[in-house]
Amino acid sequence: MMGRREGEQGQFFYSFHLDKVVPPDHLVRQIDGLLDLDWVHKELAPYYSHTGRPSIDPVLMIRMLLIGYIFAIRSERRICAEIQVNLAYRWFCKLGVEDRIPDHSVFCRARNERFRESDALRRIFEGVVAMCIGAGLVGGEAFSIDASLIKADVNKTKRIPGDQPFSWPKAEEASHAVREYLVALDAARGQEDHGGDDGSGEGGRRRKPPKEVSLTDPQATWVARPGLDPFLAYDANYLIDNKAGVIIDAAGSRANRAVEIAVTQTMVERVERRFDLRPRTLAGDTAYGAVRLLKWLVDRNIAPHVPVWDKSARPDGTFSRADFVFDQGRNIYVCPGGAELTSTGNIDQGHIVYYRASKNDCSRCSLKPKCTTATVRKITRDLNEDVRDRVRALANTEAFEQSRRERKKVEMRFAHMKRILRLDRFRLRGLSGVRDEVLLTATAQNLRRLAKLLCRVPPSRATICPA
């Protein structure tokens, strides 16, 4: 016989305990056993007034943000709505069934002021990395570096050419992203006046204005590549340990190759300073093969397992620099025809040396049609070419091949970021917002990985991962 529920008067009293309805193997329970936020109140106390109405608990806001990034909830408004109805999320945030959920608007001020001023999000990220190190998931011997383009939260039609003058609104009338851009612009001009070289705020020398500037988020970079529809973007930079794919440092930055190199140096130094870890090898793609970074790594006894950035090959089939033999003792190049190319003594950009053949040698050489269409053949050589040669030699080793295979782990982290955590487009604007999102996403990925590797539930019974 078919059963049917009859409309009955609800109970007057309920016996309900939130802790009992969250399954022992739920991800929030596993992560809660790993997460340590006891330091937050003490560290953030100087950033709150000692008078007035009590604020929303910063630990509550951090836990709510982590819920959003761990479970790919891409809106703070939506985070509040999900925690309102999801008992597991309420339990993780230490909220009772009848507790009121904070309004989504409270996150803006906390993020723009207190969290950034105290660098709380980086502290949380580094705390999780420290747990990964303590759990033996970080080898500290081999690292990999990579950057991934993430679209900025802008309408790309609202832009102007970078060399076009534009009257930006006053600070009090501008958005947070525009104000941040204007402050960075003023700082860059001040550095140029005092002999500085930073137009990007992160170590990248800007020799010409950007091609396009967004009116919504001016710090976003216009990216135009063959086969792709141009868009405005930022970079998410990850430095990972190859042992278990743990992200040991993360940073959001402008999408620029020079900036990527500067960020790499910053992250390697920060990991050494914070965790006393210096890798023996660093793997990366060709974007990290600039001689400036290679020399920086070699000077620190870090083997660069990176393809050398070399554009000396010629597409027209004429002799490239590799066809010439360099005599280190005599500081000359010898061409395929046996003629010598001597240094002109000119140094370009502080590190490029020119070598030139004599007019007589080139005019009577039978190989000239295969060498150059100019009067004489010239070759450039970097002052640190010996470093490039050492790195090229590493490419033939088994260790290099191993690093190349393990470097896929950093690409997997980016694939997880975009496909599972849905960070294929930034939600926050401005470079500070991008840095916050990259740190929160990396923290979420490390927490998920830590829970997966340390809190596996036996098939026979469910157990709670210890704190």
CSV table of C-alpha atoms in Angstrom, one decimal:
chain,number,residue,atom,x,y,z
A,1,MET,CA,0.0,0.0,0.0
A,2,MET,CA,1.3,3.5,-0.9
A,3,GLY,CA,2.4,5.5,2.1
A,4,ARG,CA,1.5,9.2,2.4
A,5,ARG,CA,2.7,11.8,4.8
A,6,GLU,CA,-0.1,13.7,6.4
A,7,GLY,CA,0.2,17.3,7.3
A,8,GLU,CA,1.1,17.3,11.0
A,9,GLN,CA,1.9,20.0,13.5
A,10,GLY,CA,5.7,20.4,13.8
A,11,GLN,CA,7.5,19.4,17.0
A,12,PHE,CA,7.9,21.9,19.7
A,13,PHE,CA,11.4,20.7,20.7
A,14,TYR,CA,14.2,19.2,18.7
A,15,SER,CA,17.4,17.4,19.8
A,16,PHE,CA,19.9,18.4,17.1
A,17,HIS,CA,23.7,18.6,17.2
A,18,LEU,CA,25.4,20.0,14.1
A,19,ASP,CA,28.6,18.0,14.6
A,20,LYS,CA,26.6,14.7,14.2
A,21,VAL,CA,25.3,15.5,10.8
A,22,VAL,CA,28.7,16.2,9.1
A,23,PRO,CA,30.0,12.9,7.8
A,24,PRO,CA,33.4,11.8,9.2
A,25,ASP,CA,34.9,11.6,5.7
A,26,HIS,CA,33.6,15.0,4.5
A,27,LEU,CA,36.3,17.2,3.1
A,28,VAL,CA,35.5,20.1,5.5
A,29,ARG,CA,36.1,17.8,8.5
A,30,GLN,CA,39.4,16.7,7.1
A,31,ILE,CA,40.5,20.2,6.4
A,32,ASP,CA,39.3,21.6,9.7
A,33,GLY,CA,41.6,19.0,11.4
A,34,LEU,CA,44.6,20.5,9.5
A,35,LEU,CA,43.8,24.2,9.6
A,36,ASP,CA,45.4,26.4,12.3
A,37,LEU,CA,44.0,29.9,12.6
A,38,ASP,CA,44.7,30.5,16.3
A,39,TRP,CA,47.1,33.3,15.5
A,40,VAL,CA,44.7,35.4,13.6
A,41,HIS,CA,43.1,37.4,16.4
A,42,LYS,CA,46.4,38.4,17.9
A,43,GLU,CA,48.0,39.3,14.7
A,44,LEU,CA,45.1,41.3,13.3
A,45,ALA,CA,44.3,43.1,16.6
A,46,PRO,CA,46.4,46.2,15.7
A,47,TYR,CA,44.3,46.7,12.6
A,48,TYR,CA,41.0,47.1,14.5
A,49,SER,CA,39.9,50.0,16.6
A,50,HIS,CA,39.6,49.3,20.4
A,51,THR,CA,36.3,51.2,20.5
A,52,GLY,CA,33.0,51.1,18.7
A,53,ARG,CA,30.8,48.2,17.7
A,54,PRO,CA,32.5,44.8,17.5
A,55,SER,CA,33.4,43.7,13.9
A,56,ILE,CA,32.7,40.4,12.2
A,57,ASP,CA,35.2,37.8,13.5
A,58,PRO,CA,38.1,37.8,11.0
A,59,VAL,CA,38.5,34.0,11.5
A,60,LEU,CA,34.9,33.6,10.4
A,61,MET,CA,35.5,35.6,7.2
A,62,ILE,CA,38.7,33.6,6.5
A,63,ARG,CA,36.9,30.3,6.9
A,64,MET,CA,34.1,31.6,4.6
A,65,LEU,CA,36.6,32.6,2.0
A,66,LEU,CA,38.3,29.2,2.2
A,67,ILE,CA,34.9,27.5,1.7
A,68,GLY,CA,34.5,29.6,-1.5
A,69,TYR,CA,37.8,28.7,-3.0
A,70,ILE,CA,37.9,25.1,-1.9
A,71,PHE,CA,34.5,24.3,-3.3
A,72,ALA,CA,34.7,26.7,-6.4
A,73,ILE,CA,32.0,29.1,-5.3
A,74,ARG,CA,32.9,32.1,-7.4
A,75,SER,CA,31.1,34.9,-5.6
A,76,GLU,CA,31.1,36.2,-2.0
A,77,ARG,CA,27.4,36.8,-2.3
A,78,ARG,CA,27.0,33.1,-3.3
A,79,ILE,CA,29.3,32.0,-0.5
A,80,CYS,CA,27.0,33.5,2.0
A,81,ALA,CA,24.0,31.9,0.4
A,82,GLU,CA,25.6,28.5,0.3
A,83,ILE,CA,26.7,28.7,4.0
A,84,GLN,CA,23.1,29.7,4.9
A,85,VAL,CA,21.7,26.3,3.7
A,86,ASN,CA,24.7,23.9,3.9
A,87,LEU,CA,25.2,22.4,7.3
A,88,ALA,CA,28.7,21.1,6.6
A,89,TYR,CA,29.8,24.6,5.6
A,90,ARG,CA,28.2,26.0,8.7
A,91,TRP,CA,30.0,23.5,10.8
A,92,PHE,CA,33.4,24.4,9.2
A,93,CYS,CA,32.7,28.1,9.9
A,94,LYS,CA,31.9,27.3,13.5
A,95,LEU,CA,28.3,28.7,13.1
A,96,GLY,CA,25.3,27.3,14.8
A,97,VAL,CA,22.0,26.5,13.1
A,98,GLU,CA,20.5,29.7,14.2
A,99,ASP,CA,23.5,32.0,13.8
A,100,ARG,CA,23.2,34.8,11.3
A,101,ILE,CA,25.4,34.7,8.2
A,102,PRO,CA,27.4,37.9,7.7
A,103,ASP,CA,26.5,40.1,4.7
A,104,HIS,CA,28.7,39.7,1.6
A,105,SER,CA,29.6,43.4,1.7
A,106,VAL,CA,31.8,42.9,4.9
A,107,PHE,CA,34.5,41.1,2.9
A,108,CYS,CA,35.4,44.2,0.8
A,109,ARG,CA,36.7,46.4,3.5
A,110,ALA,CA,38.4,43.5,5.4
A,111,ARG,CA,40.2,42.4,2.2
A,112,ASN,CA,41.2,45.9,1.0
A,113,GLU,CA,42.4,47.0,4.4
A,114,ARG,CA,43.0,44.6,7.2
A,115,PHE,CA,43.9,41.4,5.4
A,116,ARG,CA,46.3,43.2,2.9
A,117,GLU,CA,47.9,45.4,5.5
A,118,SER,CA,48.6,42.5,7.8
A,119,ASP,CA,49.4,40.1,4.9
A,120,ALA,CA,47.1,37.6,6.5
A,121,LEU,CA,46.4,35.6,3.3
A,122,ARG,CA,50.1,35.0,2.8
A,123,ARG,CA,50.4,34.0,6.4
A,124,ILE,CA,47.7,31.4,6.0
A,125,PHE,CA,49.2,30.1,2.7
A,126,GLU,CA,52.6,29.7,4.3
A,127,GLY,CA,51.1,28.0,7.4
A,128,VAL,CA,49.6,25.4,5.1
A,129,VAL,CA,53.0,25.0,3.3
A,130,ALA,CA,54.7,24.5,6.7
A,131,MET,CA,52.2,21.7,7.4
A,132,CYS,CA,53.0,20.0,4.1
A,133,ILE,CA,56.7,20.2,4.9
A,134,GLY,CA,56.1,18.8,8.4
A,135,ALA,CA,54.1,15.9,6.8
A,136,GLY,CA,57.0,15.0,4.6
A,137,LEU,CA,55.3,16.0,1.3
A,138,VAL,CA,58.1,18.5,0.3
A,139,GLY,CA,61.4,17.1,-0.8
A,140,GLY,CA,63.2,20.5,-1.1
A,141,GLU,CA,65.5,19.2,-3.8
A,142,ALA,CA,63.7,19.9,-7.1
A,143,PHE,CA,61.3,22.8,-7.9
A,144,SER,CA,59.4,23.7,-11.0
A,145,ILE,CA,58.2,27.2,-12.0
A,146,ASP,CA,55.5,28.3,-14.4
A,147,ALA,CA,53.0,31.0,-15.0
A,148,SER,CA,49.5,30.8,-16.5
A,149,LEU,CA,47.4,33.6,-18.1
A,150,ILE,CA,44.1,34.3,-16.4
A,151,LYS,CA,41.6,36.6,-17.9
A,152,ALA,CA,41.0,39.9,-16.1
A,153,ASP,CA,37.4,40.8,-15.0
A,154,VAL,CA,37.0,43.5,-17.6
A,155,ASN,CA,35.1,44.4,-20.8
A,156,LYS,CA,38.0,44.5,-23.4
A,157,THR,CA,36.1,47.0,-25.6
A,158,LYS,CA,36.6,49.6,-22.8
A,159,ARG,CA,40.2,50.4,-23.5
A,160,ILE,CA,42.5,53.0,-25.1
A,161,PRO,CA,45.9,52.8,-26.9
A,162,GLY,CA,48.7,52.9,-24.3
A,163,ASP,CA,50.4,55.9,-25.9
A,164,GLN,CA,47.1,57.9,-26.0
A,165,PRO,CA,46.8,60.6,-23.3
A,166,PHE,CA,43.9,60.1,-21.0
A,167,SER,CA,42.4,62.1,-18.2
A,168,TRP,CA,41.9,59.7,-15.3
A,169,PRO,CA,39.3,60.6,-12.7
A,170,LYS,CA,40.2,62.0,-9.3
A,171,ALA,CA,41.2,59.5,-6.6
A,172,GLU,CA,38.0,60.0,-4.6
A,173,GLU,CA,35.9,59.4,-7.8
A,174,ALA,CA,37.9,56.4,-9.1
A,175,SER,CA,37.4,52.7,-8.5
A,176,HIS,CA,39.8,50.8,-6.3
A,177,ALA,CA,41.6,49.3,-9.3
A,178,VAL,CA,42.1,52.7,-11.0
A,179,ARG,CA,43.4,54.3,-7.8
A,180,GLU,CA,45.9,51.4,-7.4
A,181,TYR,CA,47.1,51.9,-10.9
A,182,LEU,CA,47.5,55.7,-10.4
A,183,VAL,CA,49.5,55.1,-7.3
A,184,ALA,CA,51.8,52.6,-9.1
A,185,LEU,CA,52.2,55.0,-12.0
A,186,ASP,CA,53.3,57.8,-9.7
A,187,ALA,CA,55.7,55.5,-7.9
A,188,ALA,CA,57.2,54.4,-11.3
A,189,ARG,CA,57.7,58.0,-12.4
A,190,GLY,CA,59.4,58.8,-9.1
A,191,GLN,CA,61.8,55.8,-9.6
A,192,GLU,CA,62.6,57.0,-13.1
A,193,ASP,CA,63.4,60.5,-11.8
A,194,HIS,CA,65.9,58.9,-9.4
A,195,GLY,CA,67.4,56.5,-11.8
A,196,GLY,CA,65.1,53.6,-11.2
A,197,ASP,CA,64.2,51.0,-13.8
A,198,ASP,CA,60.8,49.7,-12.6
A,199,GLY,CA,57.7,50.6,-14.6
A,200,SER,CA,55.8,47.5,-13.6
A,201,GLY,CA,56.2,47.5,-9.9
A,202,GLU,CA,57.8,44.1,-10.0
A,203,GLY,CA,61.2,44.5,-11.5
A,204,GLY,CA,60.3,44.7,-15.1
A,205,ARG,CA,61.9,47.6,-17.1
A,206,ARG,CA,59.2,49.2,-19.4
A,207,ARG,CA,60.9,50.7,-22.4
A,208,LYS,CA,57.7,51.6,-24.2
A,209,PRO,CA,54.1,52.2,-23.2
A,210,PRO,CA,51.7,49.2,-23.2
A,211,LYS,CA,49.8,48.6,-26.4
A,212,GLU,CA,46.3,48.8,-24.8
A,213,VAL,CA,45.2,50.0,-21.4
A,214,SER,CA,41.9,49.0,-19.9
A,215,LEU,CA,39.7,51.8,-18.5
A,216,THR,CA,38.3,49.4,-15.9
A,217,ASP,CA,41.4,47.7,-14.7
A,218,PRO,CA,44.5,49.5,-16.1
A,219,GLN,CA,47.0,47.1,-14.6
A,220,ALA,CA,45.8,44.2,-16.7
A,221,THR,CA,48.0,43.4,-19.7
A,222,TRP,CA,46.7,43.3,-23.3
A,223,VAL,CA,47.7,39.8,-24.6
A,224,ALA,CA,47.7,39.3,-28.4
A,225,ARG,CA,49.1,36.0,-29.6
A,226,PRO,CA,48.8,34.1,-32.9
A,227,GLY,CA,45.7,32.0,-33.1
A,228,LEU,CA,44.1,33.6,-30.0
A,229,ASP,CA,41.5,36.3,-29.7
A,230,PRO,CA,43.3,39.2,-27.9
A,231,PHE,CA,42.3,39.7,-24.2
A,232,LEU,CA,43.3,41.4,-21.0
A,233,ALA,CA,44.9,39.2,-18.5
A,234,TYR,CA,47.2,38.7,-15.4
A,235,ASP,CA,49.6,36.0,-14.6
A,236,ALA,CA,49.2,33.4,-11.9
A,237,ASN,CA,52.8,32.2,-10.9
A,238,TYR,CA,53.4,28.9,-9.1
A,239,LEU,CA,56.6,27.5,-7.6
A,240,ILE,CA,56.0,23.8,-6.7
A,241,ASP,CA,58.1,21.1,-5.1
A,242,ASN,CA,58.3,18.2,-7.5
A,243,LYS,CA,58.0,15.4,-4.8
A,244,ALA,CA,54.2,15.6,-4.3
A,245,GLY,CA,53.3,18.7,-6.4
A,246,VAL,CA,52.8,21.0,-3.3
A,247,ILE,CA,52.7,24.7,-4.2
A,248,ILE,CA,55.4,26.2,-2.1
A,249,ASP,CA,54.9,29.8,-3.3
A,250,ALA,CA,52.4,31.6,-5.4
A,251,ALA,CA,52.0,35.1,-6.7
A,252,GLY,CA,49.8,37.1,-9.0
A,253,SER,CA,51.5,39.5,-11.4
A,254,ARG,CA,51.2,41.4,-14.6
A,255,ALA,CA,51.5,39.2,-17.7
A,256,ASN,CA,55.0,40.1,-18.8
A,257,ARG,CA,58.0,37.9,-19.4
A,258,ALA,CA,60.4,40.2,-17.6
A,259,VAL,CA,58.0,40.3,-14.6
A,260,GLU,CA,57.8,36.5,-14.6
A,261,ILE,CA,61.6,36.4,-14.2
A,262,ALA,CA,61.6,38.9,-11.4
A,263,VAL,CA,58.7,37.0,-9.6
A,264,THR,CA,60.7,33.8,-9.9
A,265,GLN,CA,63.7,35.3,-8.1
A,266,THR,CA,61.4,36.7,-5.5
A,267,MET,CA,59.7,33.4,-4.8
A,268,VAL,CA,62.9,31.4,-4.7
A,269,GLU,CA,64.4,33.9,-2.2
A,270,ARG,CA,61.2,34.0,-0.1
A,271,VAL,CA,61.0,30.2,0.2
A,272,GLU,CA,64.6,30.1,1.3
A,273,ARG,CA,64.0,32.8,3.8
A,274,ARG,CA,60.7,31.5,5.2
A,275,PHE,CA,61.4,27.7,5.1
A,276,ASP,CA,65.1,27.4,4.7
A,277,LEU,CA,64.7,25.5,1.4
A,278,ARG,CA,67.0,26.0,-1.5
A,279,PRO,CA,66.5,23.5,-4.4
A,280,ARG,CA,69.3,21.8,-6.3
A,281,THR,CA,67.3,22.1,-9.6
A,282,LEU,CA,64.7,24.4,-11.0
A,283,ALA,CA,62.7,23.4,-14.0
A,284,GLY,CA,60.9,25.7,-16.3
A,285,ASP,CA,59.9,26.3,-19.9
A,286,THR,CA,61.7,28.5,-22.4
A,287,ALA,CA,60.2,31.7,-21.0
A,288,TYR,CA,62.6,31.3,-18.1
A,289,GLY,CA,65.6,30.7,-20.3
A,290,ALA,CA,66.8,34.4,-20.3
A,291,VAL,CA,70.4,34.7,-19.4
A,292,ARG,CA,69.7,37.1,-16.5
A,293,LEU,CA,67.7,34.4,-14.6
A,294,LEU,CA,70.1,31.6,-15.6
A,295,LYS,CA,73.1,33.4,-14.2
A,296,TRP,CA,71.1,34.3,-11.0
A,297,LEU,CA,70.4,30.6,-10.5
A,298,VAL,CA,73.9,29.4,-11.3
A,299,ASP,CA,75.4,31.9,-8.9
A,300,ARG,CA,73.2,30.3,-6.2
A,301,ASN,CA,74.3,26.7,-7.1
A,302,ILE,CA,70.8,26.0,-8.5
A,303,ALA,CA,70.9,24.0,-11.7
A,304,PRO,CA,68.6,25.5,-14.3
A,305,HIS,CA,66.7,22.7,-16.0
A,306,VAL,CA,65.4,25.2,-18.5
A,307,PRO,CA,65.7,25.4,-22.3
A,308,VAL,CA,67.9,28.4,-23.1
A,309,TRP,CA,66.1,31.4,-24.7
A,310,ASP,CA,68.1,31.6,-28.0
A,311,LYS,CA,66.9,33.4,-31.1
A,312,SER,CA,70.2,33.2,-33.0
A,313,ALA,CA,68.9,30.6,-35.5
A,314,ARG,CA,68.1,32.1,-38.9
A,315,PRO,CA,64.9,31.1,-40.7
A,316,ASP,CA,66.4,31.9,-44.2
A,317,GLY,CA,68.8,29.0,-44.0
A,318,THR,CA,72.0,31.1,-43.7
A,319,PHE,CA,74.6,30.4,-41.1
A,320,SER,CA,73.5,30.9,-37.5
A,321,ARG,CA,75.8,31.7,-34.6
A,322,ALA,CA,76.0,28.0,-33.8
A,323,ASP,CA,77.9,27.5,-37.1
A,324,PHE,CA,80.7,29.7,-35.8
A,325,VAL,CA,83.3,28.5,-33.4
A,326,PHE,CA,84.2,30.7,-30.4
A,327,ASP,CA,87.9,30.8,-29.3
A,328,GLN,CA,87.7,31.7,-25.6
A,329,GLY,CA,91.4,32.3,-25.2
A,330,ARG,CA,91.7,34.7,-28.1
A,331,ASN,CA,88.1,36.1,-27.7
A,332,ILE,CA,87.3,35.7,-31.4
A,333,TYR,CA,84.8,33.8,-33.5
A,334,VAL,CA,85.9,31.6,-36.5
A,335,CYS,CA,83.5,31.4,-39.4
A,336,PRO,CA,82.8,28.2,-41.4
A,337,GLY,CA,85.2,29.6,-44.0
A,338,GLY,CA,88.1,30.0,-41.5
A,339,ALA,CA,88.0,33.8,-41.2
A,340,GLU,CA,88.1,35.5,-37.8
A,341,LEU,CA,85.5,37.8,-36.3
A,342,THR,CA,86.9,40.1,-33.7
A,343,SER,CA,85.1,42.1,-31.0
A,344,THR,CA,84.2,45.7,-31.8
A,345,GLY,CA,84.4,46.7,-28.2
A,346,ASN,CA,80.8,47.9,-28.2
A,347,ILE,CA,78.5,46.6,-25.5
A,348,ASP,CA,74.8,47.0,-26.0
A,349,GLN,CA,72.2,46.9,-23.2
A,350,GLY,CA,75.1,46.3,-20.7
A,351,HIS,CA,75.6,42.7,-21.7
A,352,ILE,CA,75.6,42.2,-25.5
A,353,VAL,CA,79.0,42.2,-27.3
A,354,TYR,CA,79.4,42.5,-31.1
A,355,TYR,CA,81.9,40.6,-33.2
A,356,ARG,CA,82.6,41.6,-36.8
A,357,ALA,CA,84.5,40.1,-39.7
A,358,SER,CA,86.8,42.1,-41.9
A,359,LYS,CA,85.5,43.5,-45.2
A,360,ASN,CA,88.3,41.8,-47.2
A,361,ASP,CA,87.6,38.4,-45.7
A,362,CYS,CA,83.9,38.6,-46.5
A,363,SER,CA,84.2,40.0,-50.0
A,364,ARG,CA,86.4,37.2,-51.3
A,365,CYS,CA,84.7,34.3,-49.4
A,366,SER,CA,82.8,31.8,-51.5
A,367,LEU,CA,80.4,31.0,-48.6
A,368,LYS,CA,79.2,34.6,-48.3
A,369,PRO,CA,75.8,33.8,-50.0
A,370,LYS,CA,75.1,31.3,-47.3
A,371,CYS,CA,76.4,33.7,-44.6
A,372,THR,CA,75.0,37.2,-45.0
A,373,THR,CA,73.6,39.7,-47.5
A,374,ALA,CA,75.3,42.6,-45.7
A,375,THR,CA,78.8,43.8,-46.5
A,376,VAL,CA,80.3,41.9,-43.5
A,377,ARG,CA,79.0,39.3,-41.1
A,378,LYS,CA,78.3,40.4,-37.5
A,379,ILE,CA,77.6,38.2,-34.5
A,380,THR,CA,76.4,39.0,-31.0
A,381,ARG,CA,77.5,37.3,-27.9
A,382,ASP,CA,76.2,37.7,-24.3
A,383,LEU,CA,78.8,38.5,-21.7
A,384,ASN,CA,77.4,35.5,-19.8
A,385,GLU,CA,77.4,33.2,-22.8
A,386,ASP,CA,79.4,30.7,-20.8
A,387,VAL,CA,76.5,30.3,-18.4
A,388,ARG,CA,74.2,29.6,-21.4
A,389,ASP,CA,76.6,27.0,-22.6
A,390,ARG,CA,76.6,25.3,-19.2
A,391,VAL,CA,72.8,25.2,-19.2
A,392,ARG,CA,72.7,23.9,-22.7
A,393,ALA,CA,75.0,21.0,-21.6
A,394,LEU,CA,72.5,20.1,-18.8
A,395,ALA,CA,69.8,19.4,-21.5
A,396,ASN,CA,71.6,16.2,-22.4
A,397,THR,CA,71.5,14.7,-18.9
A,398,GLU,CA,69.0,12.3,-17.4
A,399,ALA,CA,68.4,14.7,-14.5
A,400,PHE,CA,67.1,17.3,-17.0
A,401,GLU,CA,64.8,14.7,-18.6
A,402,GLN,CA,63.5,13.8,-15.1
A,403,SER,CA,62.8,17.5,-14.3
A,404,ARG,CA,61.0,17.9,-17.6
A,405,ARG,CA,58.7,15.0,-16.8
A,406,GLU,CA,58.1,16.3,-13.2
A,407,ARG,CA,57.4,19.8,-14.4
A,408,LYS,CA,54.0,18.6,-15.7
A,409,LYS,CA,52.9,18.7,-12.0
A,410,VAL,CA,52.8,22.5,-12.1
A,411,GLU,CA,50.8,22.4,-15.3
A,412,MET,CA,48.4,20.0,-13.5
A,413,ARG,CA,48.0,22.5,-10.7
A,414,PHE,CA,47.0,25.1,-13.3
A,415,ALA,CA,44.6,22.7,-15.0
A,416,HIS,CA,43.0,22.0,-11.6
A,417,MET,CA,42.8,25.7,-10.9
A,418,LYS,CA,40.9,26.5,-14.1
A,419,ARG,CA,38.8,23.4,-14.6
A,420,ILE,CA,37.9,22.3,-11.1
A,421,LEU,CA,38.2,25.5,-9.0
A,422,ARG,CA,36.9,27.5,-12.0
A,423,LEU,CA,39.5,30.3,-11.8
A,424,ASP,CA,39.7,30.8,-15.6
A,425,ARG,CA,38.8,34.4,-15.0
A,426,PHE,CA,39.7,36.6,-12.0
A,427,ARG,CA,36.8,38.0,-10.0
A,428,LEU,CA,38.7,40.8,-8.2
A,429,ARG,CA,40.3,43.7,-10.0
A,430,GLY,CA,43.6,45.4,-9.6
A,431,LEU,CA,47.0,43.8,-8.9
A,432,SER,CA,46.3,43.5,-5.2
A,433,GLY,CA,43.0,41.6,-5.9
A,434,VAL,CA,44.8,39.3,-8.3
A,435,ARG,CA,47.4,38.5,-5.7
A,436,ASP,CA,44.7,37.7,-3.1
A,437,GLU,CA,42.9,35.4,-5.5
A,438,VAL,CA,46.1,33.5,-6.5
A,439,LEU,CA,47.1,33.0,-2.8
A,440,LEU,CA,43.6,31.8,-1.8
A,441,THR,CA,43.4,29.4,-4.7
A,442,ALA,CA,46.9,28.0,-4.0
A,443,THR,CA,45.9,27.6,-0.3
A,444,ALA,CA,42.8,25.8,-1.3
A,445,GLN,CA,44.7,23.5,-3.6
A,446,ASN,CA,47.3,22.7,-1.0
A,447,LEU,CA,44.6,22.0,1.6
A,448,ARG,CA,42.8,19.6,-0.7
A,449,ARG,CA,46.0,17.8,-1.5
A,450,LEU,CA,47.1,17.6,2.1
A,451,ALA,CA,43.7,16.2,3.1
A,452,LYS,CA,43.8,13.7,0.2
A,453,LEU,CA,47.3,12.4,1.1
A,454,LEU,CA,47.0,12.5,4.9
A,455,CYS,CA,43.3,11.8,5.6
A,456,ARG,CA,42.5,8.8,3.5
A,457,VAL,CA,39.5,7.0,4.9
A,458,PRO,CA,40.0,3.2,5.3
A,459,PRO,CA,37.4,1.2,3.4
A,460,SER,CA,36.3,-0.6,6.5
A,461,ARG,CA,35.5,2.4,8.7
A,462,ALA,CA,35.6,6.2,8.5
A,463,THR,CA,38.0,8.0,10.8
A,464,ILE,CA,38.6,11.7,11.4
A,465,CYS,CA,42.1,13.0,10.5
A,466,PRO,CA,43.9,14.2,13.6
A,467,ALA,CA,44.8,17.8,13.9
